[in-house]
CSV table of C-alpha atoms in Angstrom, one decimal:
chain,number,residue,atom,x,y,z
A,1488,UNK,CA,-12.9,41.0,-17.1
A,1489,UNK,CA,-9.9,39.1,-16.2
A,1490,UNK,CA,-11.1,38.6,-12.8
A,1491,UNK,CA,-14.1,36.7,-14.1
A,1492,UNK,CA,-12.1,34.6,-16.5
A,1493,UNK,CA,-9.7,33.7,-13.7
A,1494,UNK,CA,-12.7,32.7,-11.5
A,1495,UNK,CA,-14.0,30.6,-14.3
A,1496,UNK,CA,-10.7,29.0,-14.9
A,1497,UNK,CA,-10.5,28.3,-11.0
A,1498,UNK,CA,-13.8,26.7,-10.7
A,1499,UNK,CA,-13.4,24.5,-13.7
A,1500,UNK,CA,-10.0,23.1,-12.8
A,1501,UNK,CA,-10.1,23.3,-9.0
A,1502,UNK,CA,-10.2,19.5,-8.7
A,1503,UNK,CA,-7.3,19.1,-10.9
A,1504,UNK,CA,-5.3,21.8,-8.9
A,1505,UNK,CA,-6.1,20.1,-5.7
A,1506,UNK,CA,-4.9,16.8,-7.3
A,1507,UNK,CA,-1.8,18.1,-8.5
A,1508,UNK,CA,-1.0,19.6,-4.9
A,1509,UNK,CA,-1.8,16.0,-3.5
A,1510,UNK,CA,0.6,14.5,-5.9
A,1511,UNK,CA,3.3,17.1,-4.9
A,1512,UNK,CA,2.7,16.1,-1.2
A,1513,UNK,CA,3.0,12.3,-2.3
A,1514,UNK,CA,6.3,13.2,-3.8
A,1515,UNK,CA,7.7,15.2,-1.2
A,1516,UNK,CA,6.6,12.5,1.6
A,1517,UNK,CA,8.2,9.7,-0.3
A,1518,UNK,CA,11.4,11.2,-1.7
A,1519,UNK,CA,12.5,14.0,0.7
A,1520,UNK,CA,15.7,12.8,2.6
A,1521,UNK,CA,15.3,9.4,0.9
A,1522,UNK,CA,19.0,9.0,0.8
A,1523,UNK,CA,19.1,9.0,4.7
A,1524,UNK,CA,15.6,7.8,5.9
A,1525,UNK,CA,15.0,5.1,6.7
A,1526,UNK,CA,18.5,4.9,8.3
A,1527,UNK,CA,20.5,1.7,7.7
A,1528,UNK,CA,19.2,-1.1,5.5
A,1529,UNK,CA,17.4,-4.0,7.0
A,1530,UNK,CA,18.7,-7.6,6.0
A,1531,UNK,CA,15.7,-8.3,4.1
A,1532,UNK,CA,16.2,-5.4,2.0
A,1533,UNK,CA,19.7,-6.3,1.3
A,1534,UNK,CA,18.5,-9.9,0.4
A,1535,UNK,CA,16.7,-8.4,-2.3
A,1536,UNK,CA,19.8,-6.5,-3.5
A,1537,UNK,CA,21.7,-10.0,-3.5
A,1538,UNK,CA,18.9,-11.5,-5.7
A,1539,UNK,CA,19.2,-8.6,-8.0
A,1540,UNK,CA,23.0,-9.2,-8.3
A,1541,UNK,CA,21.7,-12.6,-9.5
A,1542,UNK,CA,19.6,-11.1,-12.1
A,1543,UNK,CA,22.0,-8.5,-13.3
A,1544,UNK,CA,25.3,-10.3,-13.1
A,1545,UNK,CA,24.3,-14.2,-13.4
A,1546,UNK,CA,21.2,-13.8,-15.6
A,1547,UNK,CA,19.3,-15.9,-13.1
A,1548,UNK,CA,15.7,-15.1,-13.9
A,1549,UNK,CA,13.0,-16.4,-11.4
A,1550,UNK,CA,9.3,-15.9,-10.7
A,1551,UNK,CA,9.8,-16.7,-7.1
A,1552,UNK,CA,13.3,-16.4,-5.2
A,1553,UNK,CA,13.6,-18.7,-2.2
A,1554,UNK,CA,17.0,-17.5,-1.4
A,1555,UNK,CA,15.6,-15.5,1.9
A,1556,UNK,CA,12.4,-17.7,2.3
A,1557,UNK,CA,9.8,-17.7,-0.8
A,1558,UNK,CA,9.4,-14.1,-2.3
A,1559,UNK,CA,7.6,-12.8,-5.5
A,1560,UNK,CA,10.2,-11.3,-7.8
A,1561,UNK,CA,8.3,-8.6,-9.6
A,1562,UNK,CA,9.5,-5.9,-7.1
A,1563,UNK,CA,13.2,-7.1,-7.6
A,1564,UNK,CA,13.0,-6.5,-11.4
A,1565,UNK,CA,11.7,-2.9,-10.8
A,1566,UNK,CA,14.5,-2.4,-8.2
A,1567,UNK,CA,17.2,-3.8,-10.5
A,1568,UNK,CA,16.6,-1.0,-12.9
A,1569,UNK,CA,17.9,1.4,-10.2
A,1570,UNK,CA,20.6,-0.8,-9.1
A,1571,UNK,CA,21.9,-1.2,-12.5
A,1572,UNK,CA,21.9,2.6,-13.0
A,1573,UNK,CA,22.8,3.9,-9.5
A,1574,UNK,CA,25.1,1.0,-8.2
A,1575,UNK,CA,24.7,-1.2,-5.1
A,1576,UNK,CA,23.6,1.8,-2.8
A,1577,UNK,CA,20.7,2.0,-0.3
A,1578,UNK,CA,19.1,4.6,-2.4
A,1579,UNK,CA,18.9,2.3,-5.3
A,1580,UNK,CA,17.0,-0.1,-3.5
A,1581,UNK,CA,14.5,2.5,-2.4
A,1582,UNK,CA,13.8,4.5,-5.4
A,1583,UNK,CA,11.3,1.8,-6.9
A,1584,UNK,CA,9.1,1.7,-3.9
A,1585,UNK,CA,9.0,5.6,-3.5
A,1586,UNK,CA,8.1,6.0,-7.3
A,1587,UNK,CA,5.4,3.4,-7.2
A,1588,UNK,CA,4.1,5.0,-4.1
A,1589,UNK,CA,3.6,8.3,-5.8
A,1590,UNK,CA,1.8,6.4,-8.6
A,1591,UNK,CA,-0.4,4.7,-6.3
A,1592,UNK,CA,-1.8,8.0,-4.8
A,1593,UNK,CA,-2.7,8.9,-8.3
A,1594,UNK,CA,-4.3,5.5,-9.1
A,1595,UNK,CA,-6.3,5.6,-5.8
A,1596,UNK,CA,-7.7,9.0,-6.7
A,1597,UNK,CA,-8.9,7.8,-10.1
A,1598,UNK,CA,-10.3,4.5,-8.4
A,1599,UNK,CA,-12.2,6.4,-5.8
A,1600,UNK,CA,-13.3,9.0,-8.3
A,1601,UNK,CA,-14.6,5.9,-10.4
A,1602,UNK,CA,-16.1,4.3,-7.4
A,1603,UNK,CA,-17.6,7.2,-5.6
A,1604,UNK,CA,-17.2,10.8,-6.6
A,1605,UNK,CA,-14.3,13.6,-7.1
A,1606,UNK,CA,-14.5,15.2,-3.6
A,1607,UNK,CA,-14.3,11.9,-1.8
A,1608,UNK,CA,-11.4,11.1,-4.3
A,1609,UNK,CA,-9.6,14.1,-3.0
A,1610,UNK,CA,-9.9,13.3,0.6
A,1611,UNK,CA,-8.9,9.6,0.1
A,1612,UNK,CA,-5.8,10.5,-2.0
A,1613,UNK,CA,-4.7,13.2,0.6
A,1614,UNK,CA,-5.0,10.9,3.5
A,1615,UNK,CA,-3.2,8.2,1.6
A,1616,UNK,CA,-0.5,10.6,0.3
A,1617,UNK,CA,0.4,11.8,3.8
A,1618,UNK,CA,-0.3,8.7,6.2
A,1619,UNK,CA,2.9,7.8,8.2
A,1620,UNK,CA,1.8,4.2,7.9
A,1621,UNK,CA,1.8,4.2,4.3
A,1622,UNK,CA,5.0,6.3,3.8
A,1623,UNK,CA,7.0,4.2,6.1
A,1624,UNK,CA,6.1,1.3,3.9
A,1625,UNK,CA,6.5,3.0,0.7
A,1626,UNK,CA,9.9,4.3,1.6
A,1627,UNK,CA,11.8,1.2,2.3
A,1628,UNK,CA,12.7,-1.8,-0.1
A,1629,UNK,CA,9.9,-4.3,0.7
A,1630,UNK,CA,7.9,-5.7,-2.0
A,1631,UNK,CA,4.7,-5.1,0.1
A,1632,UNK,CA,4.9,-1.5,-0.9
A,1633,UNK,CA,3.5,-2.3,-4.2
A,1634,UNK,CA,0.1,-4.0,-3.1
A,1635,UNK,CA,-1.8,-0.8,-2.7
A,1636,UNK,CA,-1.0,0.2,-6.3
A,1637,UNK,CA,-2.6,-3.1,-7.7
A,1638,UNK,CA,-5.6,-3.0,-5.3
A,1639,UNK,CA,-6.1,0.5,-6.6
A,1640,UNK,CA,-5.7,-0.5,-10.2
A,1641,UNK,CA,-8.1,-3.4,-9.7
A,1642,UNK,CA,-10.8,-1.2,-8.2
A,1643,UNK,CA,-10.4,1.5,-10.8
A,1644,UNK,CA,-10.7,-1.0,-13.7
A,1645,UNK,CA,-13.3,-2.7,-11.9
A,1646,UNK,CA,-15.4,0.3,-11.3
A,1647,UNK,CA,-15.0,1.3,-14.9
A,1648,UNK,CA,-15.8,-2.2,-16.1
A,1649,UNK,CA,-19.1,-2.2,-14.0
A,1650,UNK,CA,-20.3,1.2,-15.1
A,1651,UNK,CA,-19.2,1.3,-18.8
A,1652,UNK,CA,-19.2,-2.7,-19.8
A,1653,UNK,CA,-16.3,-1.9,-22.2
A,1654,UNK,CA,-14.3,-5.0,-22.7
A,1655,UNK,CA,-11.1,-3.0,-22.4
A,1656,UNK,CA,-11.6,-2.4,-18.6
A,1657,UNK,CA,-12.6,-6.1,-17.9
A,1658,UNK,CA,-9.2,-7.0,-19.6
A,1659,UNK,CA,-7.3,-4.5,-17.6
A,1660,UNK,CA,-9.0,-5.6,-14.2
A,1661,UNK,CA,-7.7,-9.2,-15.0
A,1662,UNK,CA,-4.2,-8.0,-15.6
A,1663,UNK,CA,-4.2,-6.0,-12.7
A,1664,UNK,CA,-5.4,-8.8,-10.3
A,1665,UNK,CA,-2.8,-11.2,-12.0
A,1666,UNK,CA,0.2,-8.9,-11.6
A,1667,UNK,CA,-0.8,-8.4,-7.9
A,1668,UNK,CA,0.0,-11.8,-7.2
A,1669,UNK,CA,3.5,-11.2,-8.1
A,1670,UNK,CA,4.2,-8.4,-5.5
A,1671,UNK,CA,3.3,-9.8,-1.8
A,1672,UNK,CA,1.9,-13.0,-0.6
A,1673,UNK,CA,-0.7,-10.9,1.2
A,1674,UNK,CA,-2.2,-9.8,-2.0
A,1675,UNK,CA,-3.4,-13.3,-2.8
A,1676,UNK,CA,-6.4,-12.9,-0.2
A,1677,UNK,CA,-7.8,-10.8,-3.2
A,1678,UNK,CA,-9.4,-14.2,-4.0
A,1679,UNK,CA,-11.5,-14.0,-1.1
A,1680,UNK,CA,-12.8,-10.5,-2.0
A,1681,UNK,CA,-13.6,-11.9,-5.7
A,1682,UNK,CA,-15.5,-14.8,-4.4
A,1683,UNK,CA,-17.8,-12.9,-1.9
A,1684,UNK,CA,-18.3,-10.2,-4.3
A,1685,UNK,CA,-19.4,-12.6,-6.9
A,1686,UNK,CA,-21.9,-14.0,-4.3
A,1687,UNK,CA,-23.2,-10.5,-3.4
A,1688,UNK,CA,-23.6,-9.7,-7.2
A,1689,UNK,CA,-25.5,-13.1,-7.6
A,1690,UNK,CA,-27.9,-12.0,-5.0
A,1691,UNK,CA,-28.1,-8.2,-5.5
A,1692,UNK,CA,-27.3,-7.6,-9.2
A,1693,UNK,CA,-27.8,-11.0,-11.0
A,1694,UNK,CA,-29.2,-9.1,-14.1
A,1695,UNK,CA,-25.7,-7.4,-14.4
A,1696,UNK,CA,-24.0,-10.6,-14.3
A,1697,UNK,CA,-26.2,-12.3,-17.0
A,1698,UNK,CA,-25.7,-9.6,-19.1
A,1699,UNK,CA,-21.9,-9.5,-18.7
A,1700,UNK,CA,-20.9,-13.1,-18.0
A,1701,UNK,CA,-18.9,-13.4,-21.4
A,1702,UNK,CA,-16.9,-10.2,-20.5
A,1703,UNK,CA,-16.2,-11.7,-17.0
A,1704,UNK,CA,-15.0,-14.9,-18.6
A,1705,UNK,CA,-12.6,-13.1,-20.9
A,1706,UNK,CA,-11.4,-11.4,-17.6
A,1707,UNK,CA,-10.9,-14.5,-16.0
A,1708,UNK,CA,-9.0,-15.8,-18.9
A,1709,UNK,CA,-6.6,-13.0,-19.1
A,1710,UNK,CA,-6.1,-13.3,-15.2
A,1711,UNK,CA,-5.2,-17.1,-15.9
A,1712,UNK,CA,-3.0,-16.2,-18.5
A,1713,UNK,CA,-0.9,-13.7,-16.7
A,1714,UNK,CA,-0.9,-16.1,-13.6
A,1715,UNK,CA,0.5,-18.9,-15.6
A,1716,UNK,CA,4.1,-18.5,-14.8
A,1717,UNK,CA,3.4,-18.3,-11.1
A,1718,UNK,CA,1.1,-21.2,-10.8
A,1719,UNK,CA,3.5,-23.3,-12.8
A,1720,UNK,CA,6.6,-22.2,-10.4
A,1721,UNK,CA,4.1,-23.0,-7.3
A,1722,UNK,CA,3.0,-26.3,-8.6
A,1723,UNK,CA,6.5,-27.4,-9.6
A,1724,UNK,CA,8.0,-26.4,-6.0
A,1725,UNK,CA,5.1,-25.7,-3.6
A,1726,UNK,CA,7.4,-26.1,-0.5
A,1727,UNK,CA,9.7,-23.5,-1.9
A,1728,UNK,CA,6.7,-21.2,-2.9
A,1729,UNK,CA,4.6,-21.2,0.0
A,1730,UNK,CA,6.5,-21.8,3.0
A,1731,UNK,CA,6.8,-18.3,4.1
A,1732,UNK,CA,3.1,-17.7,4.8
A,1733,UNK,CA,2.5,-21.2,6.6
A,1734,UNK,CA,5.4,-20.4,9.1
A,1735,UNK,CA,3.2,-17.6,10.7
A,1736,UNK,CA,-0.2,-19.0,10.6
A,1737,UNK,CA,-2.3,-19.1,13.7
A,1738,UNK,CA,-2.6,-22.9,13.1
A,1739,UNK,CA,1.2,-23.2,13.8
A,1740,UNK,CA,1.7,-24.9,17.1
A,1741,UNK,CA,4.9,-22.8,17.9
A,1742,UNK,CA,2.4,-19.8,18.2
A,1743,UNK,CA,-1.2,-20.9,19.2
A,1744,UNK,CA,0.1,-23.3,22.3
A,1745,UNK,CA,-2.6,-25.8,21.2
A,1746,UNK,CA,-5.2,-23.2,21.1
A,1747,UNK,CA,-5.9,-22.2,17.6
A,1748,UNK,CA,-9.4,-20.5,18.1
A,1749,UNK,CA,-8.3,-18.4,21.0
A,1750,UNK,CA,-5.2,-17.4,18.9
A,1751,UNK,CA,-7.4,-16.5,15.9
A,1752,UNK,CA,-9.7,-14.5,18.1
A,1753,UNK,CA,-6.7,-12.6,19.5
A,1754,UNK,CA,-5.3,-11.9,16.2
A,1755,UNK,CA,-8.6,-10.7,15.0
A,1756,UNK,CA,-8.7,-8.4,17.9
A,1757,UNK,CA,-5.3,-6.9,17.6
A,1758,UNK,CA,-6.0,-6.4,13.8
A,1759,UNK,CA,-9.2,-4.5,14.3
A,1760,UNK,CA,-7.8,-2.3,17.1
A,1761,UNK,CA,-4.6,-1.3,15.0
A,1762,UNK,CA,-6.1,1.4,13.2
A,1763,UNK,CA,-7.6,3.5,16.1
A,1764,UNK,CA,-6.1,2.2,19.3
A,1765,UNK,CA,-2.7,0.1,19.2
A,1766,UNK,CA,-0.7,-0.2,16.3
A,1767,UNK,CA,2.2,-2.2,15.2
A,1768,UNK,CA,5.3,-1.9,17.7
A,1769,UNK,CA,8.1,-2.6,15.2
A,1770,UNK,CA,9.4,0.6,13.9
A,1771,UNK,CA,10.1,-1.0,10.5
A,1772,UNK,CA,6.3,-0.9,10.0
A,1773,UNK,CA,5.0,1.8,12.1
A,1774,UNK,CA,5.9,4.3,14.8
A,1775,UNK,CA,6.5,2.5,17.8
A,1776,UNK,CA,2.8,1.0,18.6
A,1777,UNK,CA,1.0,4.3,17.7
A,1778,UNK,CA,-2.3,3.8,15.9
A,1779,UNK,CA,-2.2,3.5,12.3
A,1780,UNK,CA,-4.5,6.5,11.8
A,1781,UNK,CA,-4.4,9.7,13.6
A,1782,UNK,CA,-7.6,10.8,15.7
A,1783,UNK,CA,-9.2,12.7,12.8
A,1784,UNK,CA,-8.8,10.2,10.1
A,1785,UNK,CA,-9.7,7.3,12.5
A,1786,UNK,CA,-13.0,9.0,13.4
A,1787,UNK,CA,-13.6,9.6,9.7
A,1788,UNK,CA,-12.7,6.1,9.0
A,1789,UNK,CA,-15.4,4.8,11.4
A,1790,UNK,CA,-17.9,7.3,10.2
A,1791,UNK,CA,-17.3,6.1,6.7
A,1792,UNK,CA,-17.6,2.4,8.0
A,1793,UNK,CA,-21.1,3.2,9.4
A,1794,UNK,CA,-22.2,5.0,6.4
A,1795,UNK,CA,-21.2,2.1,4.0
A,1796,UNK,CA,-22.7,-0.6,6.4
A,1797,UNK,CA,-26.0,1.6,6.2
A,1798,UNK,CA,-25.7,1.4,2.2
A,1799,UNK,CA,-24.6,-2.1,1.8
A,1800,UNK,CA,-27.2,-2.7,-0.8
A,1801,UNK,CA,-25.4,-0.5,-3.2
A,1802,UNK,CA,-22.5,-2.4,-4.9
A,1803,UNK,CA,-19.8,0.3,-4.5
A,1804,UNK,CA,-20.1,0.2,-0.8
A,1805,UNK,CA,-20.5,-3.4,-0.3
A,1806,UNK,CA,-17.7,-4.4,-2.4
A,1807,UNK,CA,-15.6,-1.8,-0.7
A,1808,UNK,CA,-16.3,-3.4,2.7
A,1809,UNK,CA,-15.7,-6.8,1.2
A,1810,UNK,CA,-12.1,-5.9,0.0
A,1811,UNK,CA,-11.4,-4.4,3.5
A,1812,UNK,CA,-12.6,-7.7,5.4
A,1813,UNK,CA,-10.4,-9.8,2.7
A,1814,UNK,CA,-7.3,-7.8,2.9
A,1815,UNK,CA,-7.4,-7.8,6.7
A,1816,UNK,CA,-7.0,-11.9,6.4
A,1817,UNK,CA,-3.2,-11.8,6.1
A,1818,UNK,CA,-3.0,-10.3,9.4
A,1819,UNK,CA,-6.2,-12.1,10.8
A,1820,UNK,CA,-4.9,-15.6,9.9
A,1821,UNK,CA,-1.3,-15.1,11.4
A,1822,UNK,CA,-0.1,-15.2,15.0
A,1823,UNK,CA,3.2,-13.6,15.0
A,1824,UNK,CA,4.2,-9.9,15.6
A,1825,UNK,CA,0.5,-8.6,15.8
A,1826,UNK,CA,-0.7,-6.1,15.1
A,1827,UNK,CA,1.4,-6.2,11.9
A,1828,UNK,CA,1.0,-3.0,9.7
A,1829,UNK,CA,3.1,-4.4,6.8
A,1830,UNK,CA,0.7,-7.7,6.3
A,1831,UNK,CA,-2.2,-5.2,6.7
A,1832,UNK,CA,-1.0,-2.7,4.0
A,1833,UNK,CA,-3.6,-4.2,1.6
A,1834,UNK,CA,-6.3,-2.7,3.8
A,1835,UNK,CA,-4.8,0.9,3.3
A,1836,UNK,CA,-6.7,1.7,0.2
A,1837,UNK,CA,-10.2,0.5,1.6
A,1838,UNK,CA,-9.4,2.2,4.8
A,1839,UNK,CA,-8.6,5.6,3.4
A,1840,UNK,CA,-11.7,5.5,1.0
A,1841,UNK,CA,-13.7,4.9,3.8
A,1842,UNK,CA,-12.2,7.9,5.7
A,1843,UNK,CA,-12.9,9.9,2.5
A,1844,UNK,CA,-16.5,8.6,2.6
A,1845,UNK,CA,-16.7,9.6,6.2
A,1846,UNK,CA,-15.4,13.1,5.6
A,1847,UNK,CA,-17.6,13.6,2.5
A,1848,UNK,CA,-20.6,12.5,4.4
A,1849,UNK,CA,-20.0,15.0,7.1
A,1850,UNK,CA,-19.7,17.9,4.6
A,1851,UNK,CA,-22.9,16.7,2.9
A,1852,UNK,CA,-24.8,16.8,6.3
A,1853,UNK,CA,-23.5,20.3,7.1
A,1854,UNK,CA,-24.3,21.5,3.7
A,1855,UNK,CA,-27.8,20.0,4.0
A,1856,UNK,CA,-28.1,21.6,7.4
A,1857,UNK,CA,-27.4,24.9,6.3
A,1858,UNK,CA,-28.6,25.2,2.6
A,1859,UNK,CA,-28.7,29.0,2.3
A,1860,UNK,CA,-26.4,30.0,5.1
A,1861,UNK,CA,-23.3,31.0,3.3
A,1862,UNK,CA,-21.2,31.9,6.5
A,1863,UNK,CA,-22.0,28.4,8.2
A,1864,UNK,CA,-20.9,26.6,4.8
A,1865,UNK,CA,-17.7,28.6,4.8
A,1866,UNK,CA,-17.0,27.9,8.6
A,1867,UNK,CA,-17.7,24.3,7.9
A,1868,UNK,CA,-15.1,24.0,5.1
A,1869,UNK,CA,-12.7,25.8,7.0
A,1870,UNK,CA,-13.0,23.6,9.9
A,1871,UNK,CA,-12.1,20.7,7.6
A,1872,UNK,CA,-9.3,22.5,6.0
A,1873,UNK,CA,-7.8,23.2,9.3
A,1874,UNK,CA,-8.2,19.5,10.4
A,1875,UNK,CA,-6.7,18.3,7.3
A,1876,UNK,CA,-3.8,20.8,7.8
A,1877,UNK,CA,-3.1,19.7,11.2
A,1878,UNK,CA,-3.2,16.1,10.0
A,1879,UNK,CA,-0.5,17.1,7.5
A,1880,UNK,CA,1.7,18.8,10.1
A,1881,UNK,CA,1.2,15.7,12.4
A,1882,UNK,CA,2.2,13.3,9.6
A,1883,UNK,CA,5.4,15.3,8.9
A,1884,UNK,CA,6.3,15.3,12.4
A,1885,UNK,CA,5.4,11.6,13.0
A,1886,UNK,CA,7.6,10.5,10.2
A,1887,UNK,CA,10.5,13.1,9.7
A,1888,UNK,CA,10.9,14.0,13.3
A,1889,UNK,CA,9.6,11.3,15.9
A,1890,UNK,CA,10.1,8.1,13.8
A,1891,UNK,CA,13.3,9.6,12.2
A,1892,UNK,CA,14.8,10.2,15.5
A,1893,UNK,CA,13.7,7.0,17.3
A,1894,UNK,CA,16.5,4.9,18.4
A,1895,UNK,CA,14.3,1.9,17.6
A,1896,UNK,CA,14.1,2.9,13.8
A,1897,UNK,CA,17.9,2.7,13.7
A,1898,UNK,CA,17.8,-0.7,15.4
A,1899,UNK,CA,15.0,-1.9,13.1
A,1900,UNK,CA,17.0,-1.1,10.0
A,1901,UNK,CA,20.2,-2.5,11.2
A,1902,UNK,CA,22.0,0.8,10.9
A,1903,UNK,CA,25.1,-0.7,12.7
A,1904,UNK,CA,25.8,-3.0,9.9
A,1905,UNK,CA,25.6,-0.2,7.6
A,1906,UNK,CA,28.2,1.7,9.5
A,1907,UNK,CA,30.6,-1.3,9.3
A,1908,UNK,CA,30.0,-1.7,5.6
A,1909,UNK,CA,30.7,2.2,5.1
A,1910,UNK,CA,33.9,1.8,7.4
A,1911,UNK,CA,35.3,-1.1,5.4
A,1912,UNK,CA,34.6,0.7,1.9
A,1913,UNK,CA,36.3,4.0,3.1
A,1914,UNK,CA,39.4,2.1,4.6
A,1915,UNK,CA,39.8,-0.3,1.8
A,1916,UNK,CA,43.3,-1.2,0.6
A,1917,UNK,CA,44.2,-2.7,-2.6
A,1918,UNK,CA,44.7,-6.4,-2.4
A,1919,UNK,CA,43.6,-6.5,1.1
A,1920,UNK,CA,41.0,-9.1,2.3
A,1921,UNK,CA,38.5,-8.5,5.1
A,1922,UNK,CA,36.8,-10.9,7.5
A,1923,UNK,CA,33.6,-10.3,9.6
A,1924,UNK,CA,32.3,-12.7,12.0
A,1925,UNK,CA,28.6,-12.6,12.2
A,1926,UNK,CA,25.4,-14.4,11.2
A,1927,UNK,CA,24.8,-14.8,7.4
A,1928,UNK,CA,21.3,-13.2,7.6
A,1929,UNK,CA,22.5,-10.1,9.5
A,1930,UNK,CA,25.6,-9.8,7.2
A,1931,UNK,CA,23.1,-9.3,4.2
A,1932,UNK,CA,23.6,-5.2,4.3
A,1933,UNK,CA,27.5,-5.7,4.4
A,1934,UNK,CA,27.4,-8.3,1.6
A,1935,UNK,CA,25.2,-6.1,-0.5
A,1936,UNK,CA,27.0,-2.7,-0.1
A,1937,UNK,CA,30.5,-3.9,-0.4
A,1938,UNK,CA,29.7,-6.2,-3.6
A,1939,UNK,CA,32.4,-5.6,-6.0
A,1940,UNK,CA,34.1,-2.8,-3.8
A,1941,UNK,CA,36.1,-4.9,-1.7
A,1942,UNK,CA,37.0,-8.6,-0.8
């Protein structure tokens, strides 16, 4: 009797047990050794810390800080919570991205579940939780780490709005899109997805638009309301709000050598190939030029891409492809440091959703081929579980062994300047002043770590 009850309980709650395990993996991959990995502190991360001092000590509240090039400030306010409670440490700057990285895994599960189905949602959340590409970005103090969270929120609320037509989801979708603009410049390309999605719906689901145009207007109004402070800041000081993106454009003559079309084609090729062939060579974003996806996940991604193209008449597949294409634009339209895993982080959600679709389709075909053969079905599931287990091991070794021990990683995160700061703090003498001769930008980590600790 107890055995039957256990089996019933297990079957009833299997999805949520697996979901809890995936969240456990997400926590492990984002918080394990967070005090020492990444090593060092990049000057851009430290620049965030210097702006946080302006928030906490000078009450200098801004929408965009242009102290290190224009940077949206939402992330800094979240980091400031931990700096205020933990002090000006490296760990304090990295708690917020790690925490919101875990939350993004949960959000992406619910988004995929609403968009597609529970099994695909489990696959997607698993791939996203352990991906070295995503883990690297969600463990350091860069604002781009929040982009997947807001992409996931938009897709979750958007799917619920489409399915239920409840006003609350239209409002939440508008808020999610609006707040996303306060995270990282690359998120702004979601506008392209919205426009293309609207065109698609006009062609394929015009009746739905006619029935819900009032709700869409409310969502647009909410979006506009959330965007008002950012728009006001940008209009008031356009140069101080947009210069960062323009400096890396493929139209910049410093990069295109007078050949913008060829440069754009090259940027497109490098961006498309980064997932399965040649990835970002900057260890601040990726592991030394390795593809962003391992072989198994990469094949599932391509399979999911093919499945989605064949089902493009269904909105959930078409919109997913549109979002993928739109979030590639921040990389496609630039010509510096390509392939660029950080600028491509907005593609992570659709990429892993497509990988989930691919794996779900593979299992579907296997079950369809062996509808009554229990042994064959068990073998199929076992192979998938083994491949996912190997992906887990590979992801652990890629980040915590290969990436963590690479000298390029230490160089990428300016570990040397952190060592200088720690030496100065440990040898500090009361009333003594210290002078370091180096570039102002490179000195950011020392300025952040020694703030209020020595002269």
